[in-house]
């Protein structure tokens, strides 16, 4: 959400007259807005509600499972009072730097009671519904309190903040980009810094919000910081007299913010970049840019969208897929409001800057690379701050600017035609229930706790396949289901390669996983050599493996054959096959 550093109206100026009418509770509109937002969140996750334990996104299933694993990580840290910045549940014995990954501790730790009571798969669905509805509600609160008089205007803006097409697209397995409920509060706090002389309090509040957001999504926080910097300079250019009056108190409050967030975040940030398992960067991560044609394209998960659009535009993150009616409507109301308020002019500046930056290092048009260099190429790939974010996600600032323009247009343009146009532009963007597919629950060997008899303290469970970014997604879900009570080698995470740069998974590909890859590619286990067997046993010894586990299903028969060649005859235990390695090395 983006707006301008304005002299905020008083609470009575923004209060909707109809909300305070005799015999009508003032809170009724807020409760109605919250109810509608919650209902929309349930629609989005509708295909998951009947069976949250056995449902998975078909879009990015590995990320879906990863965030379930993160919920278990937060719950495990709370339950055992452990350091949540690091985990030994994956990549044993080296562990995983959780600050260097999308750990989302700002959500998973508060949600620990839900995860412990209902399990990570149910908690995931609760999280996603709450993230959509919560973001819409905080945007609604900020708009009706500080910007618009009409509760209906605030409702429209809040609905777009929580359910914009780009946000819903990330709901396919990436709740960290849906959990934006702090962003409207952060922007409102920036706008209010020192406005009434209480610069210490304002700085402390903003510092606390920034710290919390750091533990939810650093990339969205970075985009928000860039957007706030742009809007601050734009507002100062549009209102130089007010800027001169406010710069001292604003600067003092900003200093308190920096000090507060710096003290609270110093160790976690140090741990992220210098702690065990840290890395220097992700090569090619910041090269994904937006295509201008997608701005007028309907996103797949909206009522007007369809998967066919992805055939021409590519299966990219649909951050800017606003659809042509909304783009035209925002442009029209921006022109209509241009002379009336500097807020809209500031929002237009934020939109323009963010749209340009979102193009990335090379211009794409209609799904094809044009060869025309983008702004990132002109600025340089190592341009400070911007080199830490994926360019296409700068469009989040555009979503915020659209929120402000839509709310102001509804509130301040007298012609009913504008409101009709806004409704007609937003109706095609109503989200559809997200696609879903069945997911197997872990074997009874895991869910019953029978595994405990085979994995003593300090030892690990070796599953075939091992969790990775290529195979073993299901085995990672076993770890999540078991609450991280046992450790696994390798895994699905970001860590350093041999040169210290970031990569998916451990620095070295194990021979065990290489043999699994050959098994998957051929559909049958390869012939294991004596050298293979010796190498795998060396790896198992390093991992402190206590038991090898393979599902007892026809689809896992090749893995069972591979394990038999490596470890000898196995034993069937309930619905798995096990190879007890204790005392064998």
Coordinates of N, CA and C in Angstrom, one line a residue, residues 403-536:
X403 N -4.3 0.5 -4.8 CA -5.2 0.5 -3.6 C -5.6 2.0 -3.3
X404 N -4.6 2.8 -3.2 CA -4.9 4.2 -2.8 C -5.7 4.9 -3.8
X405 N -5.4 4.8 -5.1 CA -6.1 5.5 -6.2 C -7.6 5.0 -6.2
X406 N -7.8 3.7 -6.1 CA -9.2 3.2 -6.2 C -10.0 3.7 -5.0
X407 N -9.4 3.7 -3.8 CA -10.1 4.2 -2.6 C -10.5 5.7 -2.7
X408 N -9.5 6.4 -3.2 CA -9.7 7.9 -3.3 C -10.7 8.2 -4.4
X409 N -10.7 7.5 -5.5 CA -11.7 7.7 -6.6 C -13.1 7.4 -6.1
X410 N -13.2 6.3 -5.4 CA -14.6 6.0 -4.8 C -15.0 7.0 -3.8
X411 N -14.1 7.6 -3.1 CA -14.4 8.5 -2.0 C -14.7 9.9 -2.5
X412 N -13.9 10.4 -3.5 CA -13.9 11.8 -3.9 C -14.5 12.2 -5.2
X413 N -14.7 11.2 -6.1 CA -15.2 11.6 -7.4 C -16.8 11.5 -7.3
X414 N -17.5 12.6 -7.6 CA -18.9 12.6 -7.3 C -19.7 11.8 -8.4
X415 N -19.2 11.7 -9.6 CA -20.0 11.0 -10.6 C -20.1 9.5 -10.3
X416 N -21.3 9.0 -10.3 CA -21.5 7.6 -10.0 C -20.9 6.7 -11.1
X417 N -20.7 7.2 -12.3 CA -20.1 6.5 -13.4 C -18.7 5.9 -13.0
X418 N -18.0 6.7 -12.2 CA -16.6 6.3 -11.8 C -16.7 5.0 -10.9
X419 N -17.7 5.0 -10.0 CA -17.9 3.9 -9.1 C -18.3 2.7 -9.9
X420 N -19.2 2.9 -10.8 CA -19.6 1.8 -11.7 C -18.4 1.2 -12.4
X421 N -17.5 2.1 -12.9 CA -16.3 1.7 -13.7 C -15.4 0.9 -12.8
X422 N -15.3 1.3 -11.5 CA -14.4 0.6 -10.6 C -14.9 -0.8 -10.3
X423 N -16.2 -0.9 -10.1 CA -16.8 -2.2 -9.9 C -16.6 -3.1 -11.1
X424 N -16.9 -2.6 -12.3 CA -16.8 -3.4 -13.5 C -15.3 -3.8 -13.7
X425 N -14.4 -3.0 -13.3 CA -13.0 -3.4 -13.4 C -12.5 -4.4 -12.4
X426 N -13.1 -4.4 -11.3 CA -12.7 -5.3 -10.2 C -13.4 -6.7 -10.3
X427 N -14.7 -6.7 -10.8 CA -15.4 -8.0 -10.8 C -14.7 -9.1 -11.6
X428 N -14.1 -8.8 -12.7 CA -13.3 -9.9 -13.4 C -12.1 -10.4 -12.6
X429 N -11.7 -9.6 -11.6 CA -10.5 -10.0 -10.8 C -10.9 -10.8 -9.5
X430 N -12.2 -11.0 -9.3 CA -12.6 -11.8 -8.2 C -11.9 -13.2 -8.3
X431 N -11.2 -13.6 -7.2 CA -10.4 -14.9 -7.3 C -11.3 -16.1 -7.4
X432 N -10.8 -17.0 -8.1 CA -11.4 -18.4 -8.2 C -10.8 -19.2 -7.1
X433 N -11.4 -20.3 -6.7 CA -10.7 -21.3 -5.8 C -9.4 -21.8 -6.5
X434 N -8.4 -21.8 -5.7 CA -7.1 -22.2 -6.2 C -7.1 -23.6 -6.6
X435 N -6.3 -24.0 -7.7 CA -6.2 -25.4 -8.1 C -5.6 -26.2 -7.0
X436 N -6.0 -27.5 -6.9 CA -5.5 -28.4 -5.9 C -5.5 -29.8 -6.4
X437 N -4.7 -30.6 -5.8 CA -4.6 -32.0 -6.2 C -4.4 -32.9 -4.9
X438 N -4.7 -34.2 -5.0 CA -4.6 -35.0 -3.8 C -3.1 -35.2 -3.4
X439 N -2.9 -35.3 -2.1 CA -1.5 -35.5 -1.6 C -1.6 -36.7 -0.6
X440 N -0.7 -37.6 -0.7 CA -0.7 -38.7 0.3 C -0.2 -38.2 1.6
X441 N -0.9 -38.7 2.7 CA -0.4 -38.5 4.0 C 0.8 -39.4 4.3
X442 N 1.6 -39.1 5.2 CA 2.8 -39.9 5.5 C 2.4 -41.3 5.9
X443 N 3.2 -42.3 5.7 CA 2.9 -43.7 6.1 C 2.6 -43.8 7.6
X444 N 1.9 -44.8 8.0 CA 1.6 -45.0 9.4 C 2.9 -45.1 10.3
X445 N 3.9 -45.6 9.7 CA 5.2 -45.7 10.4 C 5.6 -44.3 10.9
X446 N 5.3 -43.3 10.2 CA 5.6 -41.9 10.7 C 4.5 -41.4 11.6
X447 N 3.2 -41.5 11.1 CA 2.1 -40.9 11.8 C 1.9 -41.5 13.2
X448 N 2.2 -42.8 13.3 CA 1.9 -43.5 14.6 C 3.1 -43.3 15.6
X449 N 4.2 -42.8 15.1 CA 5.4 -42.7 16.0 C 6.2 -43.9 16.0
X450 N 5.9 -44.9 15.2 CA 6.7 -46.2 15.2 C 8.2 -45.9 14.9
X451 N 8.5 -44.9 14.2 CA 9.8 -44.5 13.8 C 10.7 -44.3 15.0
X452 N 10.1 -43.9 16.1 CA 10.9 -43.6 17.3 C 11.8 -44.8 17.8
X453 N 11.3 -46.0 17.6 CA 12.0 -47.2 18.0 C 13.3 -47.4 17.2
X454 N 13.4 -46.7 16.0 CA 14.6 -46.9 15.1 C 15.5 -45.7 15.1
X455 N 15.2 -44.6 15.6 CA 16.0 -43.4 15.5 C 16.3 -42.9 16.9
X456 N 17.4 -43.3 17.5 CA 17.8 -42.8 18.8 C 18.2 -41.3 18.7
X457 N 18.4 -40.7 19.8 CA 18.8 -39.3 19.9 C 20.2 -39.2 19.3
X458 N 20.4 -38.1 18.5 CA 21.6 -37.9 17.8 C 21.8 -38.6 16.5
X459 N 20.8 -39.4 16.1 CA 20.9 -40.2 14.8 C 19.9 -39.6 13.9
X460 N 19.9 -40.0 12.6 CA 19.0 -39.5 11.6 C 18.3 -40.6 10.9
X461 N 17.2 -40.2 10.2 CA 16.4 -41.2 9.3 C 16.8 -40.9 7.9
X462 N 17.2 -41.9 7.2 CA 17.6 -41.8 5.8 C 16.4 -42.3 4.9
X463 N 15.7 -41.4 4.3 CA 14.6 -41.9 3.5 C 15.1 -41.9 2.0
X464 N 14.5 -42.8 1.3 CA 14.7 -42.9 -0.2 C 13.4 -42.6 -0.9
X465 N 13.4 -41.5 -1.7 CA 14.5 -40.5 -1.9 C 14.7 -39.6 -0.7
X466 N 15.9 -39.0 -0.6 CA 16.1 -38.0 0.4 C 15.4 -36.7 0.0
X467 N 14.9 -35.9 0.9 CA 14.3 -34.6 0.5 C 15.3 -33.8 -0.3
X468 N 14.8 -33.2 -1.4 CA 15.6 -32.4 -2.3 C 14.7 -31.5 -3.1
X469 N 15.3 -30.6 -3.9 CA 14.5 -29.8 -4.8 C 14.1 -30.5 -6.1
X470 N 14.5 -31.8 -6.2 CA 14.2 -32.5 -7.4 C 13.3 -33.7 -7.1
X471 N 13.5 -34.3 -6.0 CA 12.7 -35.5 -5.6 C 12.6 -35.5 -4.1
X472 N 11.8 -36.3 -3.5 CA 11.7 -36.3 -2.0 C 10.9 -35.3 -1.4
X473 N 10.0 -34.6 -2.2 CA 9.1 -33.6 -1.6 C 8.2 -34.3 -0.5
X474 N 7.7 -35.5 -0.8 CA 6.9 -36.2 0.1 C 7.6 -36.6 1.4
X475 N 8.9 -36.9 1.2 CA 9.7 -37.3 2.4 C 9.9 -36.1 3.3
X476 N 10.0 -34.9 2.7 CA 10.1 -33.7 3.5 C 8.8 -33.5 4.3
X477 N 7.6 -33.8 3.7 CA 6.4 -33.7 4.4 C 6.3 -34.6 5.6
X478 N 7.0 -35.8 5.6 CA 7.0 -36.7 6.7 C 7.7 -35.9 7.9
X479 N 8.8 -35.2 7.6 CA 9.5 -34.5 8.7 C 8.6 -33.4 9.3
X480 N 7.8 -32.8 8.4 CA 6.9 -31.7 8.9 C 5.8 -32.4 9.8
X481 N 5.3 -33.5 9.3 CA 4.2 -34.1 10.1 C 4.7 -34.6 11.5
X482 N 5.9 -35.1 11.5 CA 6.5 -35.6 12.8 C 7.0 -34.5 13.7
X483 N 6.8 -33.2 13.3 CA 7.2 -32.1 14.1 C 8.6 -31.9 14.3
X484 N 9.5 -32.3 13.3 CA 10.9 -32.2 13.4 C 11.5 -33.0 14.5
X485 N 10.9 -34.0 14.9 CA 11.4 -34.8 16.1 C 12.5 -35.7 15.6
X486 N 12.7 -35.9 14.3 CA 13.9 -36.6 13.8 C 14.5 -35.8 12.7
X487 N 15.8 -36.0 12.5 CA 16.6 -35.2 11.5 C 16.7 -36.1 10.2
X488 N 16.9 -35.4 9.1 CA 17.1 -36.0 7.8 C 18.3 -35.4 7.1
X489 N 19.1 -36.2 6.4 CA 20.2 -35.6 5.6 C 19.6 -34.9 4.4
X490 N 20.5 -34.0 3.8 CA 20.2 -33.2 2.7 C 18.8 -32.5 2.9
X491 N 18.1 -32.2 1.8 CA 16.8 -31.5 2.0 C 16.5 -30.4 1.0
X492 N 15.4 -29.7 1.2 CA 14.9 -28.7 0.3 C 15.1 -27.3 1.0
X493 N 16.2 -26.6 0.7 CA 16.5 -25.4 1.4 C 17.6 -24.7 0.6
X494 N 17.9 -23.4 1.0 CA 19.0 -22.7 0.4 C 20.2 -22.7 1.3
X495 N 21.3 -23.0 0.7 CA 22.6 -23.1 1.5 C 23.7 -22.7 0.6
X496 N 24.9 -22.7 1.1 CA 26.1 -22.3 0.4 C 26.6 -23.5 -0.5
X497 N 27.2 -23.1 -1.7 CA 27.9 -24.1 -2.5 C 29.3 -24.1 -2.0
X498 N 30.2 -24.8 -2.8 CA 31.6 -25.0 -2.3 C 32.3 -23.6 -2.4
X499 N 31.8 -22.7 -3.1 CA 32.4 -21.3 -3.2 C 31.7 -20.3 -2.3
X500 N 30.7 -20.7 -1.6 CA 30.0 -19.8 -0.7 C 28.8 -19.1 -1.3
X501 N 28.5 -19.3 -2.6 CA 27.4 -18.7 -3.2 C 26.1 -19.6 -2.9
X502 N 25.0 -19.0 -3.0 CA 23.8 -19.7 -2.7 C 23.4 -20.8 -3.7
X503 N 22.8 -21.8 -3.3 CA 22.2 -22.9 -4.2 C 21.1 -23.6 -3.4
X504 N 20.4 -24.4 -4.2 CA 19.4 -25.3 -3.6 C 20.0 -26.5 -3.1
X505 N 19.8 -26.9 -1.8 CA 20.3 -28.1 -1.3 C 21.7 -28.0 -0.8
X506 N 22.3 -29.1 -0.4 CA 23.7 -29.2 0.1 C 24.7 -28.8 -0.9
X507 N 25.9 -28.5 -0.4 CA 27.0 -28.0 -1.3 C 27.4 -29.1 -2.3
X508 N 27.3 -30.4 -1.8 CA 27.8 -31.5 -2.7 C 26.6 -32.4 -2.9
X509 N 26.4 -32.9 -4.1 CA 25.3 -33.9 -4.4 C 25.9 -35.2 -4.0
X510 N 25.2 -35.9 -3.1 CA 25.6 -37.1 -2.6 C 25.5 -38.2 -3.6
X511 N 26.3 -39.3 -3.5 CA 26.1 -40.4 -4.4 C 24.8 -41.1 -4.2
X512 N 24.3 -41.1 -2.9 CA 23.0 -41.6 -2.7 C 21.9 -41.0 -3.5
X513 N 21.9 -39.6 -3.5 CA 20.9 -38.9 -4.3 C 21.1 -39.1 -5.8
X514 N 22.4 -39.2 -6.2 CA 22.7 -39.4 -7.6 C 22.1 -40.7 -8.1
X515 N 22.2 -41.7 -7.2 CA 21.6 -43.0 -7.6 C 20.1 -43.0 -7.6
X516 N 19.5 -42.2 -6.7 CA 18.1 -42.0 -6.8 C 17.7 -41.3 -8.1
X517 N 18.4 -40.3 -8.5 CA 18.1 -39.6 -9.8 C 18.1 -40.6 -10.9
X518 N 19.1 -41.5 -10.9 CA 19.2 -42.5 -12.0 C 18.0 -43.4 -11.9
X519 N 17.6 -43.7 -10.7 CA 16.4 -44.6 -10.6 C 15.2 -44.0 -11.1
X520 N 15.0 -42.7 -10.8 CA 13.8 -42.0 -11.3 C 13.8 -41.9 -12.8
X521 N 15.0 -41.5 -13.4 CA 15.1 -41.3 -14.8 C 14.8 -42.6 -15.6
X522 N 15.3 -43.8 -15.0 CA 15.2 -45.0 -15.7 C 13.9 -45.8 -15.4
X523 N 13.3 -45.4 -14.3 CA 12.1 -46.1 -13.8 C 12.4 -47.4 -13.1
X524 N 13.7 -47.6 -12.9 CA 14.2 -48.9 -12.2 C 15.6 -48.6 -11.6
X525 N 15.9 -49.3 -10.6 CA 17.2 -49.1 -9.9 C 18.3 -49.5 -10.8
X526 N 19.4 -48.7 -10.8 CA 20.6 -49.1 -11.6 C 21.3 -50.2 -10.9
X527 N 22.2 -50.8 -11.6 CA 23.1 -51.8 -11.0 C 24.1 -51.1 -10.1
X528 N 24.1 -51.4 -8.8 CA 25.0 -50.7 -7.9 C 26.4 -51.4 -7.8
X529 N 27.4 -50.6 -8.0 CA 28.8 -51.2 -8.0 C 29.3 -51.2 -6.5
X530 N 30.4 -51.9 -6.3 CA 31.1 -51.9 -5.0 C 31.5 -50.5 -4.6
X531 N 32.0 -49.7 -5.6 CA 32.4 -48.4 -5.3 C 31.2 -47.5 -4.8
X532 N 30.0 -47.7 -5.5 CA 28.8 -47.0 -5.1 C 28.5 -47.4 -3.7
X533 N 28.5 -48.7 -3.4 CA 28.1 -49.1 -2.1 C 29.0 -48.5 -1.0
X534 N 30.3 -48.5 -1.2 CA 31.3 -48.0 -0.3 C 31.1 -46.5 -0.1
X535 N 30.8 -45.8 -1.1 CA 30.6 -44.3 -1.0 C 29.3 -44.0 -0.3
X536 N 28.2 -44.7 -0.5 CA 27.0 -44.5 0.2 C 27.1 -44.8 1.6

